[in-house]
GROMACS .gro file of N, CA and C in nm:
model
  417
    1MET      N    1   0.071  -0.084  -0.002
    1MET     CA    2  -0.026   0.017  -0.002
    1MET      C    3   0.103   0.128   0.024
    2TYR      N    4   0.181   0.134   0.077
    2TYR     CA    5   0.316   0.220   0.050
    2TYR      C    6   0.294   0.249  -0.045
    3ALA      N    7   0.406   0.163  -0.156
    3ALA     CA    8   0.483   0.161  -0.190
    3ALA      C    9   0.322   0.228  -0.357
    4LEU      N   10   0.168   0.239  -0.367
    4LEU     CA   11   0.086   0.232  -0.415
    4LEU      C   12   0.076   0.398  -0.381
    5ILE      N   13   0.096   0.493  -0.234
    5ILE     CA   14   0.050   0.573  -0.253
    5ILE      C   15   0.192   0.654  -0.306
    6THR      N   16   0.288   0.613  -0.258
    6THR     CA   17   0.368   0.681  -0.254
    6THR      C   18   0.380   0.709  -0.462
    7LEU      N   19   0.401   0.600  -0.499
    7LEU     CA   20   0.388   0.617  -0.681
    7LEU      C   21   0.225   0.678  -0.699
    8ALA      N   22   0.153   0.717  -0.668
    8ALA     CA   23   0.027   0.774  -0.725
    8ALA      C   24   0.076   0.956  -0.622
    9ALA      N   25   0.159   0.926  -0.541
    9ALA     CA   26   0.176   1.074  -0.462
    9ALA      C   27   0.285   1.181  -0.619
   10GLY      N   28   0.389   1.082  -0.647
   10GLY     CA   29   0.479   1.103  -0.760
   10GLY      C   30   0.414   1.149  -0.874
   11LEU      N   31   0.270   1.056  -0.915
   11LEU     CA   32   0.233   1.092  -1.020
   11LEU      C   33   0.164   1.210  -1.013
   12VAL      N   34   0.083   1.236  -0.927
   12VAL     CA   35   0.020   1.323  -0.873
   12VAL      C   36   0.097   1.505  -0.898
   13PHE      N   37   0.270   1.502  -0.797
   13PHE     CA   38   0.359   1.580  -0.848
   13PHE      C   39   0.374   1.611  -1.012
   14GLY      N   40   0.425   1.522  -1.028
   14GLY     CA   41   0.489   1.499  -1.163
   14GLY      C   42   0.413   1.598  -1.236
   15LEU      N   43   0.254   1.529  -1.290
   15LEU     CA   44   0.192   1.583  -1.350
   15LEU      C   45   0.169   1.770  -1.297
   16GLY      N   46   0.169   1.820  -1.202
   16GLY     CA   47   0.143   1.937  -1.124
   16GLY      C   48   0.284   1.982  -1.192
   17LEU      N   49   0.389   1.923  -1.167
   17LEU     CA   50   0.489   2.059  -1.250
   17LEU      C   51   0.472   2.000  -1.411
   18ALA      N   52   0.408   1.943  -1.473
   18ALA     CA   53   0.477   1.952  -1.594
   18ALA      C   54   0.361   2.017  -1.671
   19PHE      N   55   0.140   1.991  -1.559
   19PHE     CA   56   0.094   2.111  -1.639
   19PHE      C   57   0.112   2.292  -1.593
   20SER      N   58   0.172   2.290  -1.481
   20SER     CA   59   0.155   2.390  -1.483
   20SER      C   60   0.293   2.511  -1.495
   21GLU      N   61   0.391   2.428  -1.646
   21GLU     CA   62   0.510   2.466  -1.685
   21GLU      C   63   0.592   2.520  -1.635
   22MET      N   64   0.609   2.457  -1.457
   22MET     CA   65   0.782   2.434  -1.429
   22MET      C   66   0.891   2.340  -1.422
   23THR      N   67   0.810   2.233  -1.523
   23THR     CA   68   0.983   2.165  -1.564
   23THR      C   69   1.028   2.263  -1.670
   24ASN      N   70   1.004   2.366  -1.751
   24ASN     CA   71   1.009   2.469  -1.823
   24ASN      C   72   1.063   2.569  -1.771
   25PRO      N   73   1.256   2.560  -1.757
   25PRO     CA   74   1.342   2.615  -1.703
   25PRO      C   75   1.294   2.783  -1.839
   26THR      N   76   1.228   2.837  -1.870
   26THR     CA   77   1.206   2.937  -1.933
   26THR      C   78   1.145   3.089  -1.834
   27VAL      N   79   1.024   2.982  -1.814
   27VAL     CA   80   0.916   3.019  -1.668
   27VAL      C   81   0.943   3.068  -1.585
   28VAL      N   82   1.029   2.965  -1.519
   28VAL     CA   83   1.088   2.938  -1.417
   28VAL      C   84   1.183   3.043  -1.373
   29ILE      N   85   1.228   3.133  -1.487
   29ILE     CA   86   1.332   3.232  -1.525
   29ILE      C   87   1.272   3.303  -1.500
   30GLY      N   88   1.175   3.283  -1.568
   30GLY     CA   89   1.082   3.455  -1.612
   30GLY      C   90   1.040   3.488  -1.443
   31PHE      N   91   1.037   3.397  -1.372
   31PHE     CA   92   0.924   3.388  -1.216
   31PHE      C   93   1.043   3.436  -1.168
   32LEU      N   94   1.135   3.417  -1.147
   32LEU     CA   95   1.247   3.431  -1.073
   32LEU      C   96   1.306   3.558  -1.114
   33ASP      N   97   1.306   3.604  -1.242
   33ASP     CA   98   1.361   3.771  -1.315
   33ASP      C   99   1.248   3.891  -1.274
   34ILE      N  100   1.247   3.884  -1.116
   34ILE     CA  101   1.132   4.033  -1.111
   34ILE      C  102   1.188   4.170  -1.117
   35LEU      N  103   1.314   4.206  -1.102
   35LEU     CA  104   1.405   4.294  -1.167
   35LEU      C  105   1.366   4.362  -1.374
   36GLY      N  106   1.303   4.192  -1.427
   36GLY     CA  107   1.356   4.164  -1.556
   36GLY      C  108   1.214   4.167  -1.604
   37ASP      N  109   1.213   4.059  -1.657
   37ASP     CA  110   1.100   4.047  -1.742
   37ASP      C  111   0.998   3.939  -1.667
   38TRP      N  112   0.908   3.965  -1.607
   38TRP     CA  113   0.868   3.937  -1.464
   38TRP      C  114   0.756   3.893  -1.551
   39ASN      N  115   0.731   3.681  -1.533
   39ASN     CA  116   0.649   3.638  -1.524
   39ASN      C  117   0.580   3.620  -1.365
   40PRO      N  118   0.473   3.620  -1.350
   40PRO     CA  119   0.412   3.604  -1.248
   40PRO      C  120   0.307   3.446  -1.252
   41SER      N  121   0.305   3.410  -1.373
   41SER     CA  122   0.170   3.282  -1.293
   41SER      C  123   0.230   3.222  -1.219
   42LEU      N  124   0.370   3.163  -1.175
   42LEU     CA  125   0.378   3.074  -1.075
   42LEU      C  126   0.363   3.126  -0.959
   43ILE      N  127   0.324   3.231  -0.959
   43ILE     CA  128   0.288   3.239  -0.769
   43ILE      C  129   0.103   3.163  -0.737
   44ILE      N  130   0.039   3.150  -0.871
   44ILE     CA  131  -0.068   3.035  -0.837
   44ILE      C  132   0.001   2.892  -0.803
   45VAL      N  133   0.078   2.838  -0.850
   45VAL     CA  134   0.163   2.729  -0.831
   45VAL      C  135   0.246   2.731  -0.688
   46MET      N  136   0.298   2.830  -0.621
   46MET     CA  137   0.360   2.810  -0.493
   46MET      C  138   0.289   2.825  -0.364
   47ALA      N  139   0.122   2.964  -0.378
   47ALA     CA  140  -0.002   2.948  -0.344
   47ALA      C  141  -0.029   2.766  -0.289
   48SER      N  142  -0.033   2.723  -0.464
   48SER     CA  143  -0.147   2.585  -0.401
   48SER      C  144  -0.083   2.495  -0.313
   49ALA      N  145   0.101   2.519  -0.339
   49ALA     CA  146   0.220   2.429  -0.308
   49ALA      C  147   0.168   2.446  -0.102
   50ILE      N  148   0.154   2.589  -0.076
   50ILE     CA  149   0.130   2.596  -0.011
   50ILE      C  150   0.045   2.570   0.106
   51GLY      N  151  -0.074   2.573   0.016
   51GLY     CA  152  -0.248   2.560   0.078
   51GLY      C  153  -0.173   2.372   0.115
   52VAL      N  154  -0.163   2.316   0.025
   52VAL     CA  155  -0.093   2.171   0.049
   52VAL      C  156  -0.109   2.131   0.172
   53GLY      N  157   0.016   2.236   0.155
   53GLY     CA  158   0.091   2.258   0.321
   53GLY      C  159   0.023   2.263   0.408
   54VAL      N  160   0.002   2.378   0.410
   54VAL     CA  161  -0.103   2.339   0.564
   54VAL      C  162  -0.233   2.273   0.576
   55ILE      N  163  -0.281   2.192   0.509
   55ILE     CA  164  -0.370   2.081   0.452
   55ILE      C  165  -0.291   2.026   0.533
   56GLY      N  166  -0.198   1.943   0.487
   56GLY     CA  167  -0.149   1.816   0.504
   56GLY      C  168  -0.069   1.802   0.704
   57TYR      N  169  -0.045   1.927   0.791
   57TYR     CA  170   0.011   1.993   0.874
   57TYR      C  171  -0.152   1.960   1.011
   58ALA      N  172  -0.288   2.008   0.921
   58ALA     CA  173  -0.356   2.017   0.989
   58ALA      C  174  -0.459   1.848   0.985
   59ILE      N  175  -0.414   1.777   0.840
   59ILE     CA  176  -0.432   1.654   0.908
   59ILE      C  177  -0.349   1.577   1.028
   60LYS      N  178  -0.230   1.602   1.010
   60LYS     CA  179  -0.133   1.553   1.088
   60LYS      C  180  -0.155   1.565   1.295
   61ASN      N  181  -0.226   1.740   1.257
   61ASN     CA  182  -0.168   1.747   1.407
   61ASN      C  183  -0.351   1.702   1.466
   62LYS      N  184  -0.413   1.636   1.351
   62LYS     CA  185  -0.585   1.493   1.438
   62LYS      C  186  -0.505   1.393   1.411
   63ARG      N  187  -0.395   1.344   1.361
   63ARG     CA  188  -0.408   1.209   1.383
   63ARG      C  189  -0.311   1.201   1.448
   64VAL      N  190  -0.242   1.016   1.533
   64VAL     CA  191  -0.146   1.032   1.596
   64VAL      C  192  -0.037   0.969   1.549
   65ALA      N  193  -0.116   0.876   1.415
   65ALA     CA  194  -0.003   0.854   1.311
   65ALA      C  195  -0.061   0.835   1.215
   66PRO      N  196   0.036   0.813   1.049
   66PRO     CA  197   0.025   0.806   0.929
   66PRO      C  198  -0.092   0.670   0.879
   67MET      N  199  -0.191   0.662   0.767
   67MET     CA  200  -0.228   0.565   0.775
   67MET      C  201  -0.172   0.475   0.725
   68VAL      N  202   0.000   0.516   0.663
   68VAL     CA  203   0.039   0.397   0.551
   68VAL      C  204   0.190   0.364   0.645
   69ALA      N  205   0.199   0.427   0.771
   69ALA     CA  206   0.350   0.436   0.838
   69ALA      C  207   0.348   0.437   0.968
   70SER      N  208   0.439   0.411   1.051
   70SER     CA  209   0.429   0.342   1.198
   70SER      C  210   0.405   0.488   1.259
   71LYS      N  211   0.499   0.626   1.201
   71LYS     CA  212   0.527   0.749   1.245
   71LYS      C  213   0.560   0.856   1.123
   72TRP      N  214   0.468   0.959   1.220
   72TRP     CA  215   0.484   1.078   1.111
   72TRP      C  216   0.661   1.130   1.072
   73GLN      N  217   0.725   1.192   0.986
   73GLN     CA  218   0.854   1.202   0.953
   73GLN      C  219   0.858   1.378   0.987
   74ILE      N  220   0.869   1.458   1.050
   74ILE     CA  221   0.860   1.544   1.040
   74ILE      C  222   1.007   1.661   1.050
   75PRO      N  223   1.074   1.733   1.027
   75PRO     CA  224   1.198   1.833   1.079
   75PRO      C  225   1.225   1.845   1.182
   76THR      N  226   1.276   1.776   1.280
   76THR     CA  227   1.279   1.833   1.439
   76THR      C  228   1.413   1.994   1.430
   77LEU      N  229   1.447   1.989   1.384
   77LEU     CA  230   1.597   2.088   1.348
   77LEU      C  231   1.483   2.273   1.360
   78LYS      N  232   1.474   2.388   1.425
   78LYS     CA  233   1.471   2.440   1.436
   78LYS      C  234   1.461   2.607   1.442
   79HIS      N  235   1.638   2.576   1.388
   79HIS     CA  236   1.776   2.669   1.417
   79HIS      C  237   1.763   2.655   1.245
   80ILE      N  238   1.875   2.833   1.277
   80ILE     CA  239   1.907   2.891   1.166
   80ILE      C  240   2.034   2.862   1.185
   81ASP      N  241   2.114   2.780   1.068
   81ASP     CA  242   2.283   2.772   1.100
   81ASP      C  243   2.323   2.784   1.011
   82SER      N  244   2.419   2.828   0.982
   82SER     CA  245   2.528   2.862   0.825
   82SER      C  246   2.514   2.711   0.727
   83LYS      N  247   2.511   2.585   0.795
   83LYS     CA  248   2.430   2.500   0.661
   83LYS      C  249   2.316   2.493   0.612
   84LEU      N  250   2.200   2.554   0.636
   84LEU     CA  251   2.079   2.620   0.549
   84LEU      C  252   2.125   2.727   0.499
   85ILE      N  253   2.232   2.810   0.569
   85ILE     CA  254   2.215   2.940   0.529
   85ILE      C  255   2.274   2.917   0.367
   86ILE      N  256   2.345   2.840   0.360
   86ILE     CA  257   2.472   2.800   0.256
   86ILE      C  258   2.376   2.709   0.155
   87GLY      N  259   2.293   2.633   0.211
   87GLY     CA  260   2.241   2.540   0.139
   87GLY      C  261   2.127   2.592   0.065
   88SER      N  262   2.045   2.654   0.140
   88SER     CA  263   1.952   2.743   0.038
   88SER      C  264   1.988   2.853  -0.032
   89GLY      N  265   2.137   2.903  -0.014
   89GLY     CA  266   2.164   3.021  -0.116
   89GLY      C  267   2.213   2.916  -0.233
   90LEU      N  268   2.283   2.774  -0.237
   90LEU     CA  269   2.333   2.739  -0.356
   90LEU      C  270   2.214   2.730  -0.405
   91PHE      N  271   2.112   2.658  -0.385
   91PHE     CA  272   1.981   2.566  -0.375
   91PHE      C  273   1.890   2.728  -0.546
   92GLY      N  274   1.928   2.858  -0.456
   92GLY     CA  275   1.853   2.975  -0.498
   92GLY      C  276   1.943   3.033  -0.618
   93ILE      N  277   2.021   2.957  -0.602
   93ILE     CA  278   2.189   3.057  -0.729
   93ILE      C  279   2.104   2.892  -0.858
   94GLY      N  280   2.196   2.740  -0.830
   94GLY     CA  281   2.130   2.695  -0.936
   94GLY      C  282   1.974   2.699  -0.952
   95TRP      N  283   1.848   2.685  -0.887
   95TRP     CA  284   1.785   2.756  -1.003
   95TRP      C  285   1.743   2.852  -1.081
   96GLY      N  286   1.802   2.968  -0.978
   96GLY     CA  287   1.778   3.143  -1.107
   96GLY      C  288   1.896   3.111  -1.224
   97LEU      N  289   1.943   3.058  -1.193
   97LEU     CA  290   2.056   2.988  -1.299
   97LEU      C  291   2.029   2.846  -1.419
   98SER      N  292   1.947   2.763  -1.358
   98SER     CA  293   1.906   2.647  -1.487
   98SER      C  294   1.761   2.676  -1.471
   99GLY      N  295   1.729   2.694  -1.401
   99GLY     CA  296   1.588   2.683  -1.399
   99GLY      C  297   1.492   2.570  -1.384
  100TYR      N  298   1.613   2.504  -1.328
  100TYR     CA  299   1.551   2.404  -1.253
  100TYR      C  300   1.533   2.297  -1.151
  101CYS      N  301   1.499   2.280  -1.034
  101CYS     CA  302   1.576   2.209  -0.940
  101CYS      C  303   1.479   2.047  -0.924
  102PRO      N  304   1.532   1.928  -0.879
  102PRO     CA  305   1.529   1.866  -0.903
  102PRO      C  306   1.412   1.748  -0.953
  103GLY      N  307   1.287   1.829  -0.914
  103GLY     CA  308   1.153   1.701  -0.945
  103GLY      C  309   1.181   1.741  -1.119
  104PRO      N  310   1.225   1.871  -1.126
  104PRO     CA  311   1.196   1.926  -1.283
  104PRO      C  312   1.280   1.880  -1.372
  105GLY      N  313   1.388   1.914  -1.280
  105GLY     CA  314   1.601   1.808  -1.344
  105GLY      C  315   1.506   1.703  -1.363
  106LEU      N  316   1.454   1.561  -1.301
  106LEU     CA  317   1.464   1.464  -1.369
  106LEU      C  318   1.350   1.494  -1.492
  107THR      N  319   1.277   1.591  -1.500
  107THR     CA  320   1.176   1.547  -1.640
  107THR      C  321   1.236   1.597  -1.716
  108ALA      N  322   1.399   1.729  -1.709
  108ALA     CA  323   1.417   1.751  -1.881
  108ALA      C  324   1.520   1.637  -1.929
  109LEU      N  325   1.475   1.512  -1.841
  109LEU     CA  326   1.568   1.396  -1.906
  109LEU      C  327   1.537   1.291  -1.967
  110THR      N  328   1.351   1.360  -2.025
  110THR     CA  329   1.268   1.320  -2.146
  110THR      C  330   1.247   1.439  -2.265
  111ASN      N  331   1.194   1.553  -2.177
  111ASN     CA  332   1.203   1.673  -2.216
  111ASN      C  333   1.294   1.765  -2.299
  112ASN      N  334   1.387   1.745  -2.185
  112ASN     CA  335   1.530   1.795  -2.282
  112ASN      C  336   1.628   1.738  -2.208
  113PRO      N  337   1.679   1.669  -2.303
  113PRO     CA  338   1.773   1.521  -2.242
  113PRO      C  339   1.932   1.602  -2.202
  114ASN      N  340   1.992   1.702  -2.316
  114ASN     CA  341   2.089   1.752  -2.304
  114ASN      C  342   2.116   1.804  -2.195
  115GLU      N  343   2.009   1.894  -2.154
  115GLU     CA  344   2.051   1.959  -2.058
  115GLU      C  345   2.020   1.895  -1.920
  116GLY      N  346   1.913   1.817  -1.881
  116GLY     CA  347   1.849   1.727  -1.820
  116GLY      C  348   1.972   1.687  -1.763
  117PHE      N  349   2.090   1.585  -1.842
  117PHE     CA  350   2.156   1.485  -1.866
  117PHE      C  351   2.286   1.604  -1.737
  118TYR      N  352   2.316   1.730  -1.779
  118TYR     CA  353   2.412   1.762  -1.724
  118TYR      C  354   2.303   1.850  -1.571
  119PHE      N  355   2.227   1.905  -1.592
  119PHE     CA  356   2.185   1.870  -1.495
  119PHE      C  357   2.179   1.782  -1.362
  120ILE      N  358   2.153   1.646  -1.379
  120ILE     CA  359   2.091   1.547  -1.293
  120ILE      C  360   2.244   1.509  -1.271
  121GLY      N  361   2.378   1.476  -1.389
  121GLY     CA  362   2.518   1.471  -1.366
  121GLY      C  363   2.516   1.597  -1.249
  122ALA      N  364   2.505   1.689  -1.210
  122ALA     CA  365   2.561   1.761  -1.105
  122ALA      C  366   2.459   1.764  -1.012
  123LEU      N  367   2.393   1.753  -0.989
  123LEU     CA  368   2.314   1.721  -0.892
  123LEU      C  369   2.351   1.602  -0.819
  124ILE      N  370   2.405   1.462  -0.877
  124ILE     CA  371   2.474   1.394  -0.814
  124ILE      C  372   2.590   1.397  -0.760
  125VAL      N  373   2.679   1.472  -0.909
  125VAL     CA  374   2.807   1.488  -0.861
  125VAL      C  375   2.786   1.560  -0.686
  126GLY      N  376   2.729   1.635  -0.654
  126GLY     CA  377   2.674   1.791  -0.551
  126GLY      C  378   2.633   1.661  -0.392
  127SER      N  379   2.558   1.570  -0.476
  127SER     CA  380   2.583   1.496  -0.339
  127SER      C  381   2.600   1.454  -0.321
  128GLY      N  382   2.680   1.386  -0.404
  128GLY     CA  383   2.810   1.229  -0.355
  128GLY      C  384   2.935   1.369  -0.287
  129LEU      N  385   2.954   1.465  -0.276
  129LEU     CA  386   3.057   1.494  -0.286
  129LEU      C  387   2.995   1.584  -0.081
  130HIS      N  388   2.897   1.596  -0.083
  130HIS     CA  389   2.810   1.637   0.066
  130HIS      C  390   2.802   1.467   0.157
  131PHE      N  391   2.740   1.400   0.128
  131PHE     CA  392   2.792   1.289   0.141
  131PHE      C  393   2.945   1.244   0.181
  132LEU      N  394   2.997   1.233   0.081
  132LEU     CA  395   3.166   1.225   0.105
  132LEU      C  396   3.211   1.370   0.270
  133GLN      N  397   3.175   1.445   0.256
  133GLN     CA  398   3.165   1.601   0.321
  133GLN      C  399   3.159   1.499   0.492
  134ASN      N  400   3.025   1.494   0.447
  134ASN     CA  401   2.932   1.432   0.599
  134ASN      C  402   2.980   1.344   0.679
  135LYS      N  403   3.051   1.252   0.604
  135LYS     CA  404   3.094   1.127   0.657
  135LYS      C  405   3.219   1.117   0.678
  136ALA      N  406   3.374   1.269   0.609
  136ALA     CA  407   3.458   1.299   0.578
  136ALA      C  408   3.465   1.379   0.844
  137THR      N  409   3.335   1.399   0.824
  137THR     CA  410   3.334   1.492   0.929
  137THR      C  411   3.336   1.488   1.059
  138GLN      N  412   3.187   1.303   1.076
  138GLN     CA  413   3.187   1.231   1.121
  138GLN      C  414   3.322   1.096   1.198
  139LYS      N  415   3.398   1.092   1.119
  139LYS     CA  416   3.519   0.997   1.159
  139LYS      C  417   3.584   1.033   1.262
   0.00000   0.00000   0.00000
């Protein structure tokens, strides 16, 4: 059941990305370019995502446990540190330069393979470097 719900959620998420054109880097860069030729159309997508999150937390607060898992997996860190600032800055810079974040980047493997290959390759290398850095600091 867990796998089917995960698959369904992934499909709905992917269809939402495609339908809203968040898989199109030109649209995303147009949304992020608030001082240039700004395209505000993705505000509806962002507001919808916030609405879904609010509904999700409301459901979570009324239930002891999820329907198909033993416990809720909610982030526990509540402080802002240098890792959060640097990581979010790098994410934002990469998103602004390329027009891709991980979800739409995966879709680019099919609808724009040249860019998608470079983006996913960089994502894997960056994730690997982060993993190795964390492993080195834990010793």
